[in-house]
Short mmCIF file of C-alpha atoms in Angstrom, two decimals:
data_model
loop_
_atom_site.label_atom_id
_atom_site.label_comp_id
_atom_site.label_asym_id
_atom_site.label_seq_id
_atom_site.Cartn_x
_atom_site.Cartn_y
_atom_site.Cartn_z
CA UNK A 699 3.46 5.72 -172.96
CA UNK A 700 5.73 8.44 -173.97
CA UNK A 701 6.84 9.91 -177.48
CA UNK A 702 9.94 8.25 -177.50
CA UNK A 703 8.10 4.89 -176.77
CA UNK A 704 8.37 4.38 -172.86
CA UNK A 705 7.19 6.45 -169.40
CA UNK A 706 9.72 8.94 -168.25
CA UNK A 707 11.46 7.73 -165.56
CA UNK A 708 10.80 8.47 -161.55
CA UNK A 709 11.91 12.65 -161.92
CA UNK A 710 10.72 13.77 -165.35
CA UNK A 711 10.20 13.79 -168.96
CA UNK A 712 13.87 12.88 -169.06
CA UNK A 713 14.12 12.23 -172.67
CA UNK A 714 12.61 15.22 -173.83
CA UNK A 715 14.20 17.79 -171.31
CA UNK A 716 18.08 16.11 -172.81
CA UNK A 717 16.80 16.58 -176.41
CA UNK A 718 15.66 20.06 -176.14
CA UNK A 719 18.56 21.71 -174.43
CA UNK A 720 20.58 19.98 -176.41
CA UNK A 721 18.78 21.27 -179.79
CA UNK A 722 18.81 24.80 -178.08
CA UNK A 723 23.35 24.55 -178.19
CA UNK A 724 23.00 23.57 -181.10
CA UNK A 725 21.25 26.78 -182.68
CA UNK A 726 23.51 28.96 -180.41
CA UNK A 727 26.37 26.87 -182.34
CA UNK A 728 24.59 27.28 -185.19
CA UNK A 729 24.50 31.04 -184.93
CA UNK A 730 28.30 31.63 -184.28
CA UNK A 731 28.92 29.66 -187.30
CA UNK A 732 26.72 31.79 -189.56
CA UNK A 733 28.71 34.87 -187.45
CA UNK A 734 31.73 33.34 -188.59
CA UNK A 735 30.51 33.09 -192.02
CA UNK A 736 29.79 36.96 -191.80
CA UNK A 737 32.82 37.90 -190.41
CA UNK A 738 35.14 35.81 -192.52
CA UNK A 739 33.27 36.97 -195.58
CA UNK A 740 33.58 33.31 -197.12
CA UNK A 741 32.01 30.07 -197.47
CA UNK A 742 28.44 29.22 -196.80
CA UNK A 743 29.25 27.01 -193.64
CA UNK A 744 25.85 27.91 -191.49
CA UNK A 745 24.18 25.92 -194.42
CA UNK A 746 26.35 22.68 -194.52
CA UNK A 747 25.81 22.45 -190.50
CA UNK A 748 22.16 23.06 -190.77
CA UNK A 749 22.72 19.51 -193.16
CA UNK A 750 24.89 17.85 -190.58
CA UNK A 751 22.79 18.79 -187.40
CA UNK A 752 19.79 17.12 -189.13
CA UNK A 753 21.87 13.84 -189.58
CA UNK A 754 22.92 14.40 -185.99
CA UNK A 755 19.03 14.55 -184.92
CA UNK A 756 18.45 11.47 -186.91
CA UNK A 757 21.89 9.65 -185.21
CA UNK A 758 20.54 10.63 -181.94
CA UNK A 759 17.25 9.32 -182.46
CA UNK A 760 18.76 5.61 -184.03
CA UNK A 761 20.85 5.37 -180.30
CA UNK A 762 17.96 6.44 -178.74
CA UNK A 763 16.44 3.47 -179.64
CA UNK A 764 19.04 0.36 -179.87
CA UNK A 765 18.13 -2.25 -177.32
CA UNK A 766 20.49 -2.21 -174.41
CA UNK A 767 21.23 -6.02 -174.63
CA UNK A 768 22.29 -5.42 -178.17
CA UNK A 769 24.71 -2.85 -177.00
CA UNK A 770 26.07 -5.38 -174.59
CA UNK A 771 26.15 -8.18 -176.84
CA UNK A 772 28.49 -6.41 -179.33
CA UNK A 773 30.64 -3.68 -177.18
CA UNK A 774 33.88 -5.73 -177.86
CA UNK A 775 32.94 -5.94 -182.03
CA UNK A 776 32.79 -2.13 -181.67
CA UNK A 777 35.70 -1.56 -179.75
CA UNK A 778 37.64 -3.93 -182.31
CA UNK A 779 36.50 -2.20 -185.41
CA UNK A 780 37.29 1.58 -183.75
CA UNK A 781 40.62 0.22 -183.12
CA UNK A 782 41.04 -1.13 -186.68
CA UNK A 783 39.72 1.92 -187.63
CA UNK A 784 42.55 4.02 -185.54
CA UNK A 785 45.09 1.78 -187.40
CA UNK A 786 43.86 2.20 -190.85
CA UNK A 787 44.49 6.24 -190.66
CA UNK A 788 48.41 5.86 -190.77
CA UNK A 789 47.90 4.00 -194.01
CA UNK A 790 46.25 7.89 -196.29
CA UNK A 791 48.12 10.74 -196.10
CA UNK A 792 48.57 13.49 -193.83
CA UNK A 793 46.37 16.31 -193.50
CA UNK A 794 47.18 19.29 -191.99
CA UNK A 795 50.30 17.57 -190.60
CA UNK A 796 48.54 14.68 -188.74
CA UNK A 797 46.84 11.44 -189.61
CA UNK A 798 43.51 11.85 -188.57
CA UNK A 799 41.02 10.91 -191.28
CA UNK A 800 39.53 8.66 -193.41
CA UNK A 801 38.69 9.78 -196.53
CA UNK A 802 35.20 8.84 -198.35
CA UNK A 803 35.17 10.38 -201.47
CA UNK A 804 34.52 14.46 -200.67
CA UNK A 805 34.47 13.63 -196.83
CA UNK A 806 36.42 12.48 -194.42
CA UNK A 807 36.01 10.43 -191.51
CA UNK A 808 37.44 10.61 -188.35
CA UNK A 809 37.76 7.62 -186.53
CA UNK A 810 38.99 8.58 -183.19
CA UNK A 811 35.00 9.87 -182.55
CA UNK A 812 33.77 6.40 -183.10
CA UNK A 813 36.48 5.23 -180.56
CA UNK A 814 35.50 7.48 -177.76
CA UNK A 815 31.98 6.04 -177.92
CA UNK A 816 33.05 2.57 -178.35
CA UNK A 817 35.62 3.12 -175.32
CA UNK A 818 32.48 3.61 -173.15
CA UNK A 819 30.43 1.48 -174.38
CA UNK A 820 32.71 -1.14 -173.58
CA UNK A 821 34.00 0.06 -170.37
CA UNK A 822 30.58 -0.02 -169.18
CA UNK A 823 30.09 -3.52 -170.19
CA UNK A 824 33.69 -4.45 -168.79
CA UNK A 825 33.02 -3.00 -165.27
CA UNK A 826 28.99 -3.72 -164.77
CA UNK A 827 29.83 -7.92 -163.89
CA UNK A 828 33.39 -7.12 -161.69
CA UNK A 829 34.46 -6.29 -158.89
CA UNK A 830 37.92 -6.53 -159.40
CA UNK A 831 38.16 -2.96 -159.95
CA UNK A 832 37.96 -2.39 -156.14
CA UNK A 833 41.74 -3.31 -155.73
CA UNK A 834 44.63 -1.68 -157.36
CA UNK A 835 45.93 -4.61 -159.22
CA UNK A 836 42.72 -4.92 -160.63
CA UNK A 837 42.89 -1.43 -161.93
CA UNK A 838 44.88 -3.25 -164.95
CA UNK A 839 42.62 -4.20 -166.98
CA UNK A 840 40.55 -0.81 -167.45
CA UNK A 841 43.48 1.23 -167.49
CA UNK A 842 44.64 -1.06 -170.43
CA UNK A 843 41.61 -0.67 -172.28
CA UNK A 844 42.03 2.74 -171.98
CA UNK A 845 45.70 2.89 -172.76
CA UNK A 846 45.48 1.23 -176.29
CA UNK A 847 42.81 4.02 -178.44
CA UNK A 848 44.62 6.91 -176.30
CA UNK A 849 47.66 5.97 -178.21
CA UNK A 850 47.06 5.24 -181.18
CA UNK A 851 45.35 8.77 -181.02
CA UNK A 852 48.17 10.55 -179.59
CA UNK A 853 50.42 9.11 -182.22
CA UNK A 854 48.35 10.56 -185.31
CA UNK A 855 48.99 12.91 -183.30
CA UNK A 856 45.82 14.52 -181.68
CA UNK A 857 46.74 14.87 -178.18
CA UNK A 858 43.46 17.02 -176.60
CA UNK A 859 41.50 13.98 -178.13
CA UNK A 860 43.67 11.22 -176.18
CA UNK A 861 43.45 13.43 -173.26
CA UNK A 862 39.39 12.42 -173.22
CA UNK A 863 39.62 9.33 -172.05
CA UNK A 864 41.09 9.43 -168.68
CA UNK A 865 38.18 11.88 -167.13
CA UNK A 866 36.07 9.40 -168.77
CA UNK A 867 38.14 6.07 -167.07
CA UNK A 868 37.86 7.97 -163.86
CA UNK A 869 34.53 9.31 -164.11
CA UNK A 870 33.01 5.83 -164.91
CA UNK A 871 35.52 3.86 -162.35
CA UNK A 872 34.05 5.93 -159.71
CA UNK A 873 30.87 5.40 -160.32
CA UNK A 874 31.68 1.87 -160.42
CA UNK A 875 32.64 1.93 -157.30
CA UNK A 876 36.68 1.98 -157.56
CA UNK A 877 38.87 3.07 -154.59
CA UNK A 878 39.28 6.65 -154.28
CA UNK A 879 43.18 6.59 -153.08
CA UNK A 880 43.69 3.44 -155.46
CA UNK A 881 42.63 6.12 -157.87
CA UNK A 882 44.95 9.21 -156.60
CA UNK A 883 47.54 6.37 -156.54
CA UNK A 884 47.89 5.36 -159.89
CA UNK A 885 47.01 9.82 -160.63
CA UNK A 886 50.01 10.18 -158.83
CA UNK A 887 52.13 7.54 -160.63
CA UNK A 888 51.18 8.98 -163.83
CA UNK A 889 53.05 12.68 -163.19
CA UNK A 890 55.77 10.78 -161.97
CA UNK A 891 56.03 10.13 -165.54
CA UNK A 892 55.04 13.51 -167.06
CA UNK A 893 58.94 14.15 -168.31
CA UNK A 894 59.13 11.27 -169.98
CA UNK A 895 54.94 12.49 -171.48
CA UNK A 896 56.99 15.76 -172.49
CA UNK A 897 59.23 14.25 -174.86
CA UNK A 898 57.21 12.11 -176.01
CA UNK A 899 54.83 14.95 -177.32
CA UNK A 900 55.36 16.69 -181.14
CA UNK A 901 57.55 20.39 -180.99
CA UNK A 902 54.15 22.03 -181.87
CA UNK A 903 52.42 20.14 -179.38
CA UNK A 904 54.84 21.44 -176.64
CA UNK A 905 54.82 25.02 -178.00
CA UNK A 906 50.83 25.13 -177.79
CA UNK A 907 51.63 24.43 -173.64
CA UNK A 908 54.38 26.53 -172.85
CA UNK A 909 52.42 29.89 -175.00
CA UNK A 910 49.94 29.17 -172.06
CA UNK A 911 52.30 30.03 -169.39
CA UNK A 912 53.95 32.91 -171.48
CA UNK A 913 50.89 34.71 -171.91
CA UNK A 914 50.36 34.33 -168.09
CA UNK A 915 53.84 35.96 -167.81
CA UNK A 916 52.78 38.82 -169.64
CA UNK A 917 54.74 38.12 -173.01
CA UNK A 918 53.41 39.03 -176.40
CA UNK A 919 51.94 36.37 -178.16
CA UNK A 920 53.91 34.97 -180.94
CA UNK A 921 51.84 36.13 -183.78
CA UNK A 922 51.12 33.85 -187.24
CA UNK A 923 52.04 30.94 -185.15
CA UNK A 924 49.19 28.35 -183.80
CA UNK A 925 50.62 28.84 -180.03
CA UNK A 926 50.27 32.20 -178.64
CA UNK A 927 47.92 33.67 -181.87
CA UNK A 928 44.83 31.41 -181.45
CA UNK A 929 45.04 32.43 -177.29
CA UNK A 930 45.28 36.17 -178.11
CA UNK A 931 42.86 36.38 -180.96
CA UNK A 932 40.36 34.11 -179.40
CA UNK A 933 40.08 36.39 -176.24
CA UNK A 934 40.48 39.59 -178.41
CA UNK A 935 37.28 38.44 -180.50
CA UNK A 936 35.28 37.50 -177.30
CA UNK A 937 36.35 41.28 -175.99
CA UNK A 938 34.69 42.81 -178.96
CA UNK A 939 31.35 41.45 -178.12
CA UNK A 940 31.11 43.35 -174.67
CA UNK A 941 28.12 42.45 -172.63
CA UNK A 942 25.63 41.99 -174.99
CA UNK A 943 27.25 41.55 -178.27
CA UNK A 944 27.11 43.50 -181.51
CA UNK A 945 23.86 41.67 -182.10
CA UNK A 946 22.73 44.45 -179.94
CA UNK A 947 24.90 46.59 -178.96
CA UNK A 948 25.80 47.41 -183.07
CA UNK A 949 29.92 47.59 -181.86
CA UNK A 950 32.03 47.37 -184.80
CA UNK A 951 35.74 47.16 -184.87
CA UNK A 952 37.17 48.74 -188.34
CA UNK A 953 39.77 46.78 -188.83
CA UNK A 954 38.94 43.55 -190.37
CA UNK A 955 42.08 41.88 -188.64
CA UNK A 956 40.73 42.45 -185.27
CA UNK A 957 38.40 39.97 -186.15
CA UNK A 958 40.37 36.84 -187.53
CA UNK A 959 40.48 34.03 -186.02
CA UNK A 960 41.90 30.82 -187.05
CA UNK A 961 39.44 28.17 -186.51
CA UNK A 962 36.32 30.56 -185.64
CA UNK A 963 33.92 27.45 -186.80
CA UNK A 964 35.41 24.46 -185.18
CA UNK A 965 37.27 25.02 -182.35
CA UNK A 966 36.92 28.31 -181.44
CA UNK A 967 33.01 28.68 -182.23
CA UNK A 968 32.18 29.78 -178.91
CA UNK A 969 33.99 33.56 -179.41
CA UNK A 970 31.71 33.80 -182.53
CA UNK A 971 29.14 33.56 -180.08
CA UNK A 972 30.19 35.76 -177.32
CA UNK A 973 31.34 38.59 -180.43
CA UNK A 974 27.79 38.26 -181.59
CA UNK A 975 26.04 38.12 -177.84
CA UNK A 976 28.55 39.36 -175.43
CA UNK A 977 29.36 37.92 -172.37
CA UNK A 978 25.63 37.50 -171.24
CA UNK A 979 25.41 35.25 -174.46
CA UNK A 980 28.13 33.13 -173.34
CA UNK A 981 26.90 32.73 -170.21
CA UNK A 982 23.92 31.81 -171.27
CA UNK A 983 25.44 28.90 -173.18
CA UNK A 984 27.66 27.87 -170.55
CA UNK A 985 23.98 27.21 -168.55
CA UNK A 986 22.38 25.50 -171.03
CA UNK A 987 25.37 23.18 -170.90
CA UNK A 988 25.57 23.24 -167.47
CA UNK A 989 21.82 21.89 -167.22
CA UNK A 990 22.42 19.31 -169.57
CA UNK A 991 25.27 18.26 -167.45
CA UNK A 992 22.81 17.55 -165.02
CA UNK A 993 19.86 16.48 -166.50
CA UNK A 994 22.53 13.84 -167.43
CA UNK A 995 23.57 13.37 -163.87
CA UNK A 996 20.06 12.41 -162.56
CA UNK A 997 19.63 9.77 -165.36
CA UNK A 998 22.78 8.03 -164.31
CA UNK A 999 22.14 8.66 -160.81
CA UNK A 1000 18.70 6.82 -160.74
CA UNK A 1001 18.94 3.98 -163.26
CA UNK A 1002 18.89 0.66 -161.72
CA UNK A 1003 21.09 -0.92 -163.97
CA UNK A 1004 24.65 -1.29 -164.11
CA UNK A 1005 25.91 -0.92 -167.42
CA UNK A 1006 22.97 1.69 -168.28
CA UNK A 1007 23.93 3.75 -165.49
CA UNK A 1008 28.15 3.98 -166.65
CA UNK A 1009 26.93 4.16 -169.95
CA UNK A 1010 24.98 7.51 -168.74
CA UNK A 1011 27.94 8.54 -166.55
CA UNK A 1012 30.56 8.14 -169.44
CA UNK A 1013 28.55 9.80 -172.12
CA UNK A 1014 28.16 13.01 -169.56
CA UNK A 1015 31.82 12.56 -168.68
CA UNK A 1016 32.81 12.44 -172.24
CA UNK A 1017 30.42 15.83 -173.60
CA UNK A 1018 31.92 17.86 -170.10
CA UNK A 1019 35.52 17.20 -169.97
CA UNK A 1020 35.10 17.95 -173.92
CA UNK A 1021 33.33 21.45 -172.85
CA UNK A 1022 35.83 22.58 -170.31
CA UNK A 1023 38.73 21.81 -171.93
CA UNK A 1024 37.65 23.80 -175.38
CA UNK A 1025 36.28 26.64 -173.58
CA UNK A 1026 39.40 26.98 -171.36
CA UNK A 1027 41.68 26.87 -174.18
CA UNK A 1028 39.03 29.58 -175.63
CA UNK A 1029 39.63 31.81 -172.57
CA UNK A 1030 43.71 31.16 -172.45
CA UNK A 1031 43.65 28.88 -169.39
CA UNK A 1032 44.67 25.51 -171.18
CA UNK A 1033 46.77 25.43 -174.36
CA UNK A 1034 44.76 25.28 -177.90
CA UNK A 1035 44.24 21.09 -178.49
CA UNK A 1036 42.44 21.50 -181.09
CA UNK A 1037 39.09 19.83 -179.17
CA UNK A 1038 36.04 20.64 -180.96
CA UNK A 1039 32.94 22.35 -178.70
CA UNK A 1040 30.08 19.48 -178.70
CA UNK A 1041 27.25 20.62 -180.42
CA UNK A 1042 28.47 23.93 -181.16
CA UNK A 1043 31.53 23.22 -183.76
CA UNK A 1044 31.03 22.36 -187.46
CA UNK A 1045 32.20 18.77 -188.50
CA UNK A 1046 30.38 16.44 -190.10
CA UNK A 1047 32.26 13.36 -187.48
CA UNK A 1048 31.87 15.53 -184.54
CA UNK A 1049 28.08 16.32 -185.08
CA UNK A 1050 27.56 12.21 -185.64
CA UNK A 1051 29.25 11.28 -182.38
CA UNK A 1052 28.08 13.61 -180.44
CA UNK A 1053 24.59 12.81 -181.34
CA UNK A 1054 24.91 9.17 -181.45
CA UNK A 1055 26.38 9.66 -177.18
CA UNK A 1056 23.37 12.27 -176.49
CA UNK A 1057 21.20 9.71 -178.14
CA UNK A 1058 22.69 6.88 -175.66
CA UNK A 1059 22.14 8.89 -173.03
CA UNK A 1060 18.43 9.29 -173.95
CA UNK A 1061 17.84 5.57 -174.26
CA UNK A 1062 18.97 5.29 -170.55
CA UNK A 1063 16.57 7.88 -169.96
CA UNK A 1064 13.43 6.64 -171.96
CA UNK A 1065 13.58 2.98 -170.44
CA UNK A 1066 10.73 1.49 -168.49
CA UNK A 1067 10.00 3.01 -165.09
CA UNK A 1068 11.21 -0.06 -163.06
CA UNK A 1069 14.71 0.45 -164.99
CA UNK A 1070 14.86 3.11 -162.18
CA UNK A 1071 15.38 3.33 -158.42
CA UNK A 1072 15.61 6.36 -156.85
CA UNK A 1073 18.46 4.27 -154.14
CA UNK A 1074 21.89 3.94 -155.12
CA UNK A 1075 23.14 0.72 -155.79
CA UNK A 1076 26.61 -1.49 -155.23
CA UNK A 1077 27.39 -4.16 -158.30
CA UNK A 1078 28.42 -7.58 -156.95
CA UNK A 1079 29.28 -10.35 -159.36
CA UNK A 1080 26.57 -10.08 -162.17
CA UNK A 1081 24.10 -8.83 -160.03
CA UNK A 1082 22.44 -5.71 -158.40
CA UNK A 1083 22.53 -5.22 -154.75
CA UNK A 1084 20.43 -1.82 -153.49
CA UNK A 1085 22.32 -0.18 -150.80
#
């Protein structure tokens, strides 16, 4: 028996490796937030982040010890609760131009964070005992499960978070045996309705998308606005870090405006890490994320229970999509969407539910040895057959 209460799986001590890598990423994020406090000379966000990290550690521990059978039984109930909370946000005043939060005294709760986890658990529960998704028309129910929270979050408006549901859906469907040609056909149909989607999103969201192409065309950023200005400043702050960062090289630009970056502790926290530790530090962080995702995929690939495997795939897909989108917008490859960087960005709801998601992954990793199998499996009714 290990410290988590079970034997590790057949390829090594998964629970500890996942926790150690996640802790290293969180420490890097704390150092970036501390650098943001130093450059802005305002606020004590690093201290608050330390408290949230402790609470996130507790949520990870809690999720790691939840019985998987209990998650199965309560999946649809949790999904319904998440949808109800997504509707509830529209009854509260808007903050910063959107309705994403439910006030809880001095704190604010973001239901979309809960919705992401509830979606993964519910989809895993649905797919584990069915084969209908292997046919084209059988994809309607999984896509229906996806569209409801996606639409509610998009209306807030929160374009970035809503788009996270799609890569998670595709990853879980592929893991459950859906045919790639069917998923490609659905994706092609989705591209056909892009003009309607373009008209449905807000003017601010459209400006953030066009800012990426204006930047590539060599046009100057729109200083003072949330589109090109964010992209310009994020790349500039990253460049100021050089190869090894101001922490080691001691370089400093005298103009304080050069370091000004809105949301430097949240959406653009990796810029603070890059400024402090340079390109080497930024690549080190990305390497840690890659290691976390590879270990997570190893857990999912070896899991014999279909629900556990789909749960692990969903969590890895969610965290990987968030990381790719966040870092992509930081370097100007993707539009600014307001997606946080898992484990690194400042914020209570984001950290607590990231800890919860990682806890589910650790939960799968800490299952008894007979829950794992080196051979792949296929879904047949409610049973699992090794191939």
